[in-house]
Tab-separated table of C-alpha atoms in Angstrom:
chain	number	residue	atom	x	y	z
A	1	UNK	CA	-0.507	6.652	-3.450
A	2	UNK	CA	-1.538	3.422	-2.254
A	3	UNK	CA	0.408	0.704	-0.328
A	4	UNK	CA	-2.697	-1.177	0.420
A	5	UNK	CA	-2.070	-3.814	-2.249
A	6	UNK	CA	1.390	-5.405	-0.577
A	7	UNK	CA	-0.628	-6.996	1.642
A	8	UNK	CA	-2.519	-8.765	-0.685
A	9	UNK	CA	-2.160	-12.444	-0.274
A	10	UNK	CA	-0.871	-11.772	-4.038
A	11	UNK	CA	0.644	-15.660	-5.161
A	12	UNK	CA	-1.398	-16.774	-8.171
A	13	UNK	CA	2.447	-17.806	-9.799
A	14	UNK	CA	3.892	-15.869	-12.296
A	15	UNK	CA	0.824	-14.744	-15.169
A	16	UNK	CA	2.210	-14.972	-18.516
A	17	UNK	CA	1.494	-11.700	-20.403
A	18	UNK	CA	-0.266	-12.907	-23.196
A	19	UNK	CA	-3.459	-14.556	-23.930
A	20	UNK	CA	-4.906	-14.543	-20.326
A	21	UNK	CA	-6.023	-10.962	-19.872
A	22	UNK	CA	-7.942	-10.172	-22.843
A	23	UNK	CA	-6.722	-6.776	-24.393
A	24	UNK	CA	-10.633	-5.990	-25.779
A	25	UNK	CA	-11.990	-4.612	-22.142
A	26	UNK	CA	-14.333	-1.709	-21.432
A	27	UNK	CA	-11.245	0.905	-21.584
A	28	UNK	CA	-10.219	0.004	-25.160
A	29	UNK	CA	-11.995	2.229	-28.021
A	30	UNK	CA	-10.284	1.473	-31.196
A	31	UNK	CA	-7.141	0.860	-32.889
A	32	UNK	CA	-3.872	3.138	-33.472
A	33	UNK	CA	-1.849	1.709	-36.185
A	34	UNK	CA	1.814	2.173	-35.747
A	35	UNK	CA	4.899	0.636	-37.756
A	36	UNK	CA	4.912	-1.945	-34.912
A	37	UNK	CA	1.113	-2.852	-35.918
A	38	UNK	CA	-1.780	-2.141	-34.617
A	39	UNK	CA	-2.299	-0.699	-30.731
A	40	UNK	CA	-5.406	-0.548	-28.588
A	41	UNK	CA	-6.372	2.786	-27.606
A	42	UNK	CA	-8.114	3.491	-24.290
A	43	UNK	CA	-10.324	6.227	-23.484
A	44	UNK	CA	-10.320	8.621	-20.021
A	45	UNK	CA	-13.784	7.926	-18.571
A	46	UNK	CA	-14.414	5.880	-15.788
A	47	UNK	CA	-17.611	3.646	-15.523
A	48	UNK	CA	-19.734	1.896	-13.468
A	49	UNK	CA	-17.933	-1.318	-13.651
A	50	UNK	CA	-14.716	0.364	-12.848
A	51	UNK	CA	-16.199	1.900	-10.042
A	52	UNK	CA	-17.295	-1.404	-8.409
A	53	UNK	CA	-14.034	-2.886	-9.706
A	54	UNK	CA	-12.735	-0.339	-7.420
A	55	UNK	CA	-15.074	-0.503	-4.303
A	56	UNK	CA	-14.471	-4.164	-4.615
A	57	UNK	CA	-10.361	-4.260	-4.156
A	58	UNK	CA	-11.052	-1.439	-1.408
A	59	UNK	CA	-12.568	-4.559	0.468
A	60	UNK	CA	-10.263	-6.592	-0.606
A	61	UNK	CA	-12.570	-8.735	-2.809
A	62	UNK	CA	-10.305	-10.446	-5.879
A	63	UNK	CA	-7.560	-7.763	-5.465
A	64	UNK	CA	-4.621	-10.123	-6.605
A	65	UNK	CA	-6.702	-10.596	-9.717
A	66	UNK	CA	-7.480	-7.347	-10.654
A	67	UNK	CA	-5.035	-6.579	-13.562
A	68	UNK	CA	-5.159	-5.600	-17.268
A	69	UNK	CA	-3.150	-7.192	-19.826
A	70	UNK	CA	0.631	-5.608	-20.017
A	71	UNK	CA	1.543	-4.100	-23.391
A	72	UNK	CA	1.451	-0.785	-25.164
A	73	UNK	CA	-1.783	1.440	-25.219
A	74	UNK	CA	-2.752	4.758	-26.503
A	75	UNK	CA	-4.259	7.452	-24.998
A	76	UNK	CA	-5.649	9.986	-27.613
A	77	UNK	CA	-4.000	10.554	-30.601
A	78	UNK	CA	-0.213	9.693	-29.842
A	79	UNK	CA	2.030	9.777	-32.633
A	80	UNK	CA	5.781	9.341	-33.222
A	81	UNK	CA	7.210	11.828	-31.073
A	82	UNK	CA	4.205	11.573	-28.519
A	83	UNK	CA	5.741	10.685	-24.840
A	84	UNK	CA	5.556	7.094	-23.350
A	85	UNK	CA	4.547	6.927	-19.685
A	86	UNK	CA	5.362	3.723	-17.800
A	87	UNK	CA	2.825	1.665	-15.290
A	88	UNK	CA	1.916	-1.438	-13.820
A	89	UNK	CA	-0.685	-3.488	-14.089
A	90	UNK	CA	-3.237	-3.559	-11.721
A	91	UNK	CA	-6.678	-2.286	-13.172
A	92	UNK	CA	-6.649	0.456	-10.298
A	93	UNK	CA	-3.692	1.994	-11.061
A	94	UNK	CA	-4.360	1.765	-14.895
A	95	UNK	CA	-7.464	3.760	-14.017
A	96	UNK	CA	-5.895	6.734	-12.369
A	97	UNK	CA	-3.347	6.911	-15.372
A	98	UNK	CA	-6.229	6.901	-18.349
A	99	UNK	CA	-8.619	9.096	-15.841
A	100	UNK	CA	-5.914	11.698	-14.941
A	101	UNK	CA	-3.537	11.895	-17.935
A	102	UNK	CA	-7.369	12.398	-19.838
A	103	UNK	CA	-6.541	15.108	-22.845
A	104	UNK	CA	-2.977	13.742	-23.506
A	105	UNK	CA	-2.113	12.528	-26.328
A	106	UNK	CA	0.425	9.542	-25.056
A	107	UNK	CA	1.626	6.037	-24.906
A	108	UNK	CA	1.245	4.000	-21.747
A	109	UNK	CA	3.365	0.888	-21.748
A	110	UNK	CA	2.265	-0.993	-18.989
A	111	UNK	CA	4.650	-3.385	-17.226
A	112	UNK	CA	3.689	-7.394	-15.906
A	113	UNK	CA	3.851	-6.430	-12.124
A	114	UNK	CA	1.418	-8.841	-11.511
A	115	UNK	CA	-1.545	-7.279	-10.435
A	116	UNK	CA	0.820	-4.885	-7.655
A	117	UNK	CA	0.731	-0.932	-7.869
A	118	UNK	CA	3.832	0.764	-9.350
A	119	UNK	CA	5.785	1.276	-5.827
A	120	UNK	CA	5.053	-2.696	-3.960
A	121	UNK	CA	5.888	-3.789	-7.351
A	122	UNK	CA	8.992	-1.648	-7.352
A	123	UNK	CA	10.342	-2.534	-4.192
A	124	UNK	CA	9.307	-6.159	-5.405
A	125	UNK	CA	11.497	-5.804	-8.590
A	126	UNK	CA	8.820	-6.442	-10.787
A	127	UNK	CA	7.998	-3.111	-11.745
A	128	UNK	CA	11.734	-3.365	-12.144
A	129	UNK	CA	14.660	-2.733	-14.479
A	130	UNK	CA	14.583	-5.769	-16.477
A	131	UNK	CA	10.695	-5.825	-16.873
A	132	UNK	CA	11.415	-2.265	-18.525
A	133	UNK	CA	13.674	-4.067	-21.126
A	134	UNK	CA	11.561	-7.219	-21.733
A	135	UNK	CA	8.314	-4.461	-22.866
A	136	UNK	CA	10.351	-2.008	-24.389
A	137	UNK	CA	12.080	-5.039	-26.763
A	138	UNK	CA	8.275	-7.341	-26.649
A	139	UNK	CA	6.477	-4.238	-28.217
A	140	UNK	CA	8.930	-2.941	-30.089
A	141	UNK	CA	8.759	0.767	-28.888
A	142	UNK	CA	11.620	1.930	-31.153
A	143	UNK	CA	9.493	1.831	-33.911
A	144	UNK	CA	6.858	3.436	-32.834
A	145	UNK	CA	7.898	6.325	-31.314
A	146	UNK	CA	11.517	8.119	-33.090
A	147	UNK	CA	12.625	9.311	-29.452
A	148	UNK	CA	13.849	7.423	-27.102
A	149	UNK	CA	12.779	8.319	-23.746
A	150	UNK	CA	10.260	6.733	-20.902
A	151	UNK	CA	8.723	7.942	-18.765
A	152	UNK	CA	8.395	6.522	-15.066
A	153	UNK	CA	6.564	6.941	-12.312
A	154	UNK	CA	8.976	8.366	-9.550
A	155	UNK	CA	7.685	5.872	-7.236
A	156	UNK	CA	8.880	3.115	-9.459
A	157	UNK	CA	12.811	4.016	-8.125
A	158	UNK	CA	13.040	1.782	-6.171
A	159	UNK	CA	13.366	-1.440	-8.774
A	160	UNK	CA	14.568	0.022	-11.423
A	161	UNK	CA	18.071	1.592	-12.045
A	162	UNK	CA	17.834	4.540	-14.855
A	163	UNK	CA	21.306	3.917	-16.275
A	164	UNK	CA	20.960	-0.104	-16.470
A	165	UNK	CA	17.841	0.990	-18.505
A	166	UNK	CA	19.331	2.981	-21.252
A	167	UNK	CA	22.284	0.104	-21.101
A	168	UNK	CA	19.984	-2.452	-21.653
A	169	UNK	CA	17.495	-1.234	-24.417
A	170	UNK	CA	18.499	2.419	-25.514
A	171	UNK	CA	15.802	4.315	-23.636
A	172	UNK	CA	16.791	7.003	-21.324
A	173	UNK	CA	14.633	7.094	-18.081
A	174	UNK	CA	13.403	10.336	-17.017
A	175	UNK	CA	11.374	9.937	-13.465
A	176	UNK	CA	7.792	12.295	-13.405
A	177	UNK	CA	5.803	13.390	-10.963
A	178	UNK	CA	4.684	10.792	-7.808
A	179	UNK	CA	1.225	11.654	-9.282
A	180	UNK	CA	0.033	11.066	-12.459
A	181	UNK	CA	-2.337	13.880	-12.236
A	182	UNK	CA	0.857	16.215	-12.021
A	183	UNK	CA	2.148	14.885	-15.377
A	184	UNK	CA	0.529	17.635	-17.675
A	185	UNK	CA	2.728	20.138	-15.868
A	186	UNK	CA	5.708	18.155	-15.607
A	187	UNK	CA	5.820	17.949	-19.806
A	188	UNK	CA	4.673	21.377	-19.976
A	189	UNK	CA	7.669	22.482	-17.738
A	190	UNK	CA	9.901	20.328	-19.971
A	191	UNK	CA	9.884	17.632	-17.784
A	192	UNK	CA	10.883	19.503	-14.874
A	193	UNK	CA	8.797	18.208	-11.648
A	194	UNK	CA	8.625	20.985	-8.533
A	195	UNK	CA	9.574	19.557	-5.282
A	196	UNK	CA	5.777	19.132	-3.900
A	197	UNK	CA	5.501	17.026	-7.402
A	198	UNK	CA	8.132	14.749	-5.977
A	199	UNK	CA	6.651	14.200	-2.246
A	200	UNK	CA	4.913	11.802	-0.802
A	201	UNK	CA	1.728	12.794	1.250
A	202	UNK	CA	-0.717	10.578	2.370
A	203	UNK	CA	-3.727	13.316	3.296
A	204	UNK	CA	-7.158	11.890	5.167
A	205	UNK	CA	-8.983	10.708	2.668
A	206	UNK	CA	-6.000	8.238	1.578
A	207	UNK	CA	-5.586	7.240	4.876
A	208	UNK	CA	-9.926	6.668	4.660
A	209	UNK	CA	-10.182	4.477	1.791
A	210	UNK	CA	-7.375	2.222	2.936
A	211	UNK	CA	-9.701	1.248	6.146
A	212	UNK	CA	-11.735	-1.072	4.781
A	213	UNK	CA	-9.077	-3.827	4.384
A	214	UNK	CA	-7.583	-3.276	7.389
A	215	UNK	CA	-10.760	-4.559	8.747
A	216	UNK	CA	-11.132	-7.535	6.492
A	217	UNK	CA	-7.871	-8.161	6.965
A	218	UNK	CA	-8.667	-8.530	10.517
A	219	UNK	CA	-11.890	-10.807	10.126
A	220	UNK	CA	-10.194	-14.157	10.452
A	221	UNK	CA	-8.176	-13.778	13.837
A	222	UNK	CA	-10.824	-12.157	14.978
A	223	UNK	CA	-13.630	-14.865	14.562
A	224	UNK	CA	-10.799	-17.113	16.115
A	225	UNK	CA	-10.310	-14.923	19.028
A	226	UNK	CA	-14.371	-14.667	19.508
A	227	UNK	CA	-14.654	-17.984	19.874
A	228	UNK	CA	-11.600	-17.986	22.615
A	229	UNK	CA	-13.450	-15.193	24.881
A	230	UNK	CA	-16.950	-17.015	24.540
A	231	UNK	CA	-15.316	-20.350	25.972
A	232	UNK	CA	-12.819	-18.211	28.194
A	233	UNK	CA	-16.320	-16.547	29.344
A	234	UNK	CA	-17.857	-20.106	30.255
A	235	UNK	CA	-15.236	-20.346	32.884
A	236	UNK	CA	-16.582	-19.731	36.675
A	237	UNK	CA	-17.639	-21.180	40.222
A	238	UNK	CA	-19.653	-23.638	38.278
A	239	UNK	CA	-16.588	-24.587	35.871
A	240	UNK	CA	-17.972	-24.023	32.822
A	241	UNK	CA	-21.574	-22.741	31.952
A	242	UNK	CA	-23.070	-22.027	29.009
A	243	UNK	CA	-25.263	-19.290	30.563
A	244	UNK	CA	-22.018	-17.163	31.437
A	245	UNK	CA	-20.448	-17.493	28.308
A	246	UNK	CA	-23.087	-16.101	26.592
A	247	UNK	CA	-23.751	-13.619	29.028
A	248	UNK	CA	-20.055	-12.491	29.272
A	249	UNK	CA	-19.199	-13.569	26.065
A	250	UNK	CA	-20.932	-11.169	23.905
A	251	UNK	CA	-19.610	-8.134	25.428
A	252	UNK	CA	-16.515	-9.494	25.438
A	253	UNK	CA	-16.341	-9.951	21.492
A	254	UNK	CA	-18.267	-6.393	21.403
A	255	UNK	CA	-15.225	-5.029	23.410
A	256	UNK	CA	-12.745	-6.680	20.254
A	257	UNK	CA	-14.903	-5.833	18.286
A	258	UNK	CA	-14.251	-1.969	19.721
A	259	UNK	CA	-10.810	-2.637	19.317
A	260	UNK	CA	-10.624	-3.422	16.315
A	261	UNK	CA	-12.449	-0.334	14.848
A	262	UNK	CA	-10.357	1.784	17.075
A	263	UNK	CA	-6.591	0.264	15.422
A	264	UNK	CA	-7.787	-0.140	12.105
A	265	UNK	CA	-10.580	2.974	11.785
A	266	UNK	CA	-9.978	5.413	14.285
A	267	UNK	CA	-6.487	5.614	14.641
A	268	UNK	CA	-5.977	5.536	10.526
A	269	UNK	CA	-8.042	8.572	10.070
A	270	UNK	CA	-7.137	10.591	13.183
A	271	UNK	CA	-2.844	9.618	12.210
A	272	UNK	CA	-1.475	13.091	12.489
A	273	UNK	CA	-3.054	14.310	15.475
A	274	UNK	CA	-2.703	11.071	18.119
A	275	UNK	CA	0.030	11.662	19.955
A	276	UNK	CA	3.673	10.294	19.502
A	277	UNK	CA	5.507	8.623	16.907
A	278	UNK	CA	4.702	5.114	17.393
A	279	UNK	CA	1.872	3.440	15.674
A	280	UNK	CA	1.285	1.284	18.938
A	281	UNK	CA	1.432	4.204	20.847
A	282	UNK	CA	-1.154	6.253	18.831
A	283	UNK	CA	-3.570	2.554	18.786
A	284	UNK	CA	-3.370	1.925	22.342
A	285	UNK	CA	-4.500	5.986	23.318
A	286	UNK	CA	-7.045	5.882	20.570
A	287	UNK	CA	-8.319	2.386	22.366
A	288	UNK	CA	-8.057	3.864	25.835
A	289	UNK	CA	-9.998	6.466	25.319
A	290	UNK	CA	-12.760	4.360	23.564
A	291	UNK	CA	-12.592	2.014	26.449
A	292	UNK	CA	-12.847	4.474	28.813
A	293	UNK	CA	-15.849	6.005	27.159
A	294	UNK	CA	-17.359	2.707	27.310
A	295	UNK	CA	-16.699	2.119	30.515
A	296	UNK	CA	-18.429	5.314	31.979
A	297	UNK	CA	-20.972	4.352	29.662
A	298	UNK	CA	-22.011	1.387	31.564
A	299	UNK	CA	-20.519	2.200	34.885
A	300	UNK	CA	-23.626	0.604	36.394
A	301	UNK	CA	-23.126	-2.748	34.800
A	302	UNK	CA	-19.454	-3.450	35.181
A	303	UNK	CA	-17.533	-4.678	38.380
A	304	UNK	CA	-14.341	-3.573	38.983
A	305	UNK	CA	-12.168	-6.135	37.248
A	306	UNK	CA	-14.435	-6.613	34.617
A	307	UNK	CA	-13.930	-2.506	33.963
A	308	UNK	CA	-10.271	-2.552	33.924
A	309	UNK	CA	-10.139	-5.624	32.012
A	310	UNK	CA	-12.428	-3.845	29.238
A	311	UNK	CA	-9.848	-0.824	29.371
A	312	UNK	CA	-6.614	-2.910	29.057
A	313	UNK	CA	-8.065	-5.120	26.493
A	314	UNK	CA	-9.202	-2.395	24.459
A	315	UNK	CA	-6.081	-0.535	24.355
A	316	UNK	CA	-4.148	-3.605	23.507
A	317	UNK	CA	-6.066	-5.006	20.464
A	318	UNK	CA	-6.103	-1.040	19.173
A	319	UNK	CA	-2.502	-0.708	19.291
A	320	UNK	CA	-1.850	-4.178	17.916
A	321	UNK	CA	-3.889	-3.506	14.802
A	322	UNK	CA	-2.784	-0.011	14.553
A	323	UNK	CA	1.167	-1.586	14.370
A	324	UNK	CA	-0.331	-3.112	11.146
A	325	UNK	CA	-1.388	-0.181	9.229
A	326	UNK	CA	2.079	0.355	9.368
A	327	UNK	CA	2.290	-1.533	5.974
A	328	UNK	CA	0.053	0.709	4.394
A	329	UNK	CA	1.451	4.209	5.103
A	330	UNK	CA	4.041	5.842	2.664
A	331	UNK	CA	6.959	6.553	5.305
A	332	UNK	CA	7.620	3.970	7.398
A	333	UNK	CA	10.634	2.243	7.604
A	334	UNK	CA	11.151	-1.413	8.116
A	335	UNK	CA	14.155	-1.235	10.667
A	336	UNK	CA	11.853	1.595	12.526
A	337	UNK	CA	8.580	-0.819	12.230
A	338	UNK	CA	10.818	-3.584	13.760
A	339	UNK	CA	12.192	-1.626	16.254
A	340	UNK	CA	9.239	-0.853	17.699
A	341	UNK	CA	7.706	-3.950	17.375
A	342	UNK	CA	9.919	-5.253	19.805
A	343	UNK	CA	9.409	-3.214	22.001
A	344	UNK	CA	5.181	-3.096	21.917
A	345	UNK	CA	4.702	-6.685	21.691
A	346	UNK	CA	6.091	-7.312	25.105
A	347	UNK	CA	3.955	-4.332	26.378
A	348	UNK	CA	0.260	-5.598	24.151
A	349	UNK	CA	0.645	-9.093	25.331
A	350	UNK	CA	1.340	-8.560	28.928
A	351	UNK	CA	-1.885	-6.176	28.827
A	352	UNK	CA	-3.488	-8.999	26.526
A	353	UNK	CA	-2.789	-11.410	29.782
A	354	UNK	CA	-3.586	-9.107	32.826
A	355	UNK	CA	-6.913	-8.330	30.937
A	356	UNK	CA	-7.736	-11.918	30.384
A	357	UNK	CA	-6.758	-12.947	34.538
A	358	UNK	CA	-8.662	-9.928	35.668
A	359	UNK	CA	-11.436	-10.693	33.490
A	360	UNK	CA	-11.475	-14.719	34.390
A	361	UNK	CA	-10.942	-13.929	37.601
A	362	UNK	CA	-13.683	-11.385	38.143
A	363	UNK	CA	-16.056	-14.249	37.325
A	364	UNK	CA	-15.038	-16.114	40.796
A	365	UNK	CA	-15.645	-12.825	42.693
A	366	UNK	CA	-19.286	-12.673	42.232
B	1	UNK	CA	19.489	11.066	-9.275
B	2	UNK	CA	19.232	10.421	-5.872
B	3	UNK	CA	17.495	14.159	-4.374
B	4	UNK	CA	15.018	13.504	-7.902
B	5	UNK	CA	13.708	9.824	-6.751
B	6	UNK	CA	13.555	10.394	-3.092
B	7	UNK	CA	9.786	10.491	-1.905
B	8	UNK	CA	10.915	12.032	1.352
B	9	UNK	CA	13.463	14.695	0.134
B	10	UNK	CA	16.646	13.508	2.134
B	11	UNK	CA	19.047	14.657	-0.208
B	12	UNK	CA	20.114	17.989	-1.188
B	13	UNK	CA	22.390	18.421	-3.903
B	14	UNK	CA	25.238	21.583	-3.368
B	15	UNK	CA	28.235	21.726	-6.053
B	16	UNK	CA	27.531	17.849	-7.427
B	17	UNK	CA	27.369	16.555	-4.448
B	18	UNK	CA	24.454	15.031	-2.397
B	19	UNK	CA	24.015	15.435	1.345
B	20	UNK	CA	21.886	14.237	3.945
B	21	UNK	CA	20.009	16.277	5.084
B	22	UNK	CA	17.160	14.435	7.004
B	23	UNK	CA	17.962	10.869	8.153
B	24	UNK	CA	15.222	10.308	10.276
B	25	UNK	CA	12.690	10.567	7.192
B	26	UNK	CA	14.511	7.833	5.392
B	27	UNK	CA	11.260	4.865	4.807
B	28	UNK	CA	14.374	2.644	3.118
B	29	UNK	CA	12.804	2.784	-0.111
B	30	UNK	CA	16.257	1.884	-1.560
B	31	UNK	CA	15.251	4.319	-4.858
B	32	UNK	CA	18.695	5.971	-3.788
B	33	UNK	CA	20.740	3.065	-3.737
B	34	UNK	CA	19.473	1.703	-6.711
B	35	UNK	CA	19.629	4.794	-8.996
B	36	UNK	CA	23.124	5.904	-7.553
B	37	UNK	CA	25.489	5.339	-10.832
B	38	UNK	CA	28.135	5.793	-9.018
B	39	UNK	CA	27.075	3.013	-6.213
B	40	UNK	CA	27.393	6.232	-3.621
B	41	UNK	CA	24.963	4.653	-1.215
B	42	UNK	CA	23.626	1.446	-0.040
B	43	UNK	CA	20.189	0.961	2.199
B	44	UNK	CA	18.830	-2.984	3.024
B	45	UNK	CA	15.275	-1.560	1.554
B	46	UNK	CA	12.628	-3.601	2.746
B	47	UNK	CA	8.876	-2.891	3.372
B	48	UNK	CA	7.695	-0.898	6.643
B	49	UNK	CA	5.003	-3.140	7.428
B	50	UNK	CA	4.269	-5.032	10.549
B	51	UNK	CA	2.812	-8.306	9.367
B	52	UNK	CA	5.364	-8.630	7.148
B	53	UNK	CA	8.126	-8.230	9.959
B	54	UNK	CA	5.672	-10.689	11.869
B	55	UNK	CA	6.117	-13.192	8.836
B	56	UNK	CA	9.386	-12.506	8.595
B	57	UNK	CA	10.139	-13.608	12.099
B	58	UNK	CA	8.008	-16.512	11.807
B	59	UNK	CA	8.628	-18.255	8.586
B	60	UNK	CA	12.759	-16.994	9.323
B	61	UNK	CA	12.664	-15.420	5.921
B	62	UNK	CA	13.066	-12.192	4.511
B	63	UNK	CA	10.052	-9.762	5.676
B	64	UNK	CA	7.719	-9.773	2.912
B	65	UNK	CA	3.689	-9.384	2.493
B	66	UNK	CA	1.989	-12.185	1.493
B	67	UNK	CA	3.933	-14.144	-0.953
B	68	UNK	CA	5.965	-11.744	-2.590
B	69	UNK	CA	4.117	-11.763	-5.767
């Protein structure tokens, strides 16, 4: 699972679902005809380009336009009484369905969510109740498949209501697995899912691969606050000098630059075992500790001020940018997020402050 | 309906009726709420995400990343 992409700067308007996603891309291998005409059928392997495609959204490089078209597929040989498994549209979570459904033979109605995974899109209400209607009616599923059941991702819950489903178009909703690589056993258990099928987890390595954009994310207030601490750094006896802001500008921005890493690296990967419940909490230890190690580091450099500044800095920044990987876990809850916001913004910009007086002030010491 | 969507498991259902059982794992999905036929429980879902809050506060609109899509 993957909450990465409800950050995404998404906009773009509404994309109408025909014509502007071409239906003939690398994943399409042919033609099923059905009573409803014919449907592209996509094959299970994953290539080079979707592997880029991938690495590129992971960076956050053209991830609100990284969609296929929405419409019926097939996946192997599906016939009339083959199931039909719901999605959205973005291109990465199309991937994991063709990769990990691989030896099914199914249909895969995907749904205009606009380029968002199945559960942003869901608490969205795009991937949502009515969209369900619109692509059953558009592709005309009831004749080509004689049953009439879909199934959803579990995830997509949240925007769409089962019963208002079967209301609206005849189709009964029967929620699978959180996983789509648990949807094998869910049919073979006649569509039973186990409890751990139904859980959300969010293990290391999903915790790893959801880094990288919290650091691009973070590239534009950073170069803003750079250029703050290099004219912040000018400040001394002399007024302002170009000299010192160099000189105590660039470990300055090296210190957010520690920061930084620490919130939106450290912290991430290290979640379960920082201490505490709080996300600011967790950021501002993980930052201490950095800062500390930095600061016994070069012990023989730093002054006094300029030590503790680099420690309360540090441990500010981290647990501000830690607060905002918030949006990317699977359990957080918005009146918990806000809670504690209000409580750790008070604390990180008082810190912020201190830092910055000590720090200016350690200049006119010398 | 609503033990099957949770992705926490904060239902239990006992003789057709659910129960609570873990509040404090609620995320306020709203997958409950919104798959509850008989309209059992309500949540204000909503995402769990700093910057949105943060945008939320400062536009004065609901809490939503980026544009809402």
């Amino acid at each position: 699972m993957d909450k990465s992409v409800k950050a995404s700067p998404c906009c773009g308007g509404s994309f109408s679902s025909k014509g502007e996603i071409p239906r003939e891309e690398g994943f399409v291998d042919g033609r099923v005809n059905t009573p409803a005409g014919p449907v592209p059928r996509v094959h299970s392997r994953i290539g080079s380009r979707d592997l880029l495609g991938r690495w590129k959204v992971r960076w956050g490089i053209g991830r609100d336009r990284y969609r296929v078209a929405p419409g019926l597929y097939a996946l192997g040989a599906p016939d009339g009484n083959a199931p039909v498994l719901v999605t959205a549209n973005y291109k990465l979570t199309f991937d994991v369905v063709r990769r990990d459904a691989a030896g099914l033979d199914a249909w895969i109605l995907v749904l205009d969510t606009r380029g968002i995974n199945v559960w942003c899109a869901a608490g969205e209400g795009t991937f949502g109740t009515e969209e369900v209607i619109r692509r059953v009616t558009e592709t005309r599923l009831s004749e080509v498949v004689s049953h009439r059941r879909l199934i959803l991702p579990q995830l997509g819950a949240p925007g769409v209501a089962a019963h208002e489903v079967r209301k609206g178009c005849g189709f009964s909703v029967a929620y699978g697995p959180v996983r789509i690589r648990d949807v094998r056993s869910f049919l073979d258990a006649g569509m039973k899912a186990t409890p751990a099928m139904r859980r959300v987890v969010f293990p290391t390595i999903d915790r790893l691969v959801l880094t990288p954009v919290e650091i691009t994310g973070m590239l534009r207030p950073a170069g803003g606050a750079a250029i703050g601490l290099f004219l912040l750094a000018g400040i001394g006896p002399d007024v302002f000098s170009l000299g010192a802001a160099w000189q105590r500008g660039v470990p300055a921005v090296l210190a957010l630059a520690a920061g930084i890493l620490a919130g939106a690296v450290v912290t991430p990967v290290l979640l379960p075992w920082l201490p505490g419940r709080a996300f600011s909490v967790k950021g501002g230890l993980a930052g201490g500790v950095l800062a500390a190690c930095a600061v016994m580091w070069r012990r023989g450099a730093l002054e006094a001020p300029a030590a503790l500044a680099l420690l309360l800095a540090m441990a500010a920044v981290s647990s501000f940018v830690a607060m905002n990987f918030t949006g990317a876990t699977p359990f957080t809850s918005p009146s918990g997020v806000e809670k504690e916001m209000r409580r750790a913004l008070p604390v990180q910009a008082g810190l912020t402050v201190l830092a910055g007086l000590l720090w200016v002030g350690g200049a006119f010491l010398r | 309906m609503c033990a099957q969507v949770c992705p926490h498991g904060v239902f239990a259902v006992a003789r057709g009726k659910a129960r609570i059982l873990d509040r404090d794992a609620c995320m306020e999905c709203g997958a409950c709420a919104r798959n509850c036929p008989a309209d059992a429980i309500a949540v204000h879902p909503g995402v769990g995400c700093a910057s949105a809050i943060m945008n939320g506060w400062l536009s004065g609109s609901k809490p939503s990343c980026g544009c809402g899509g």
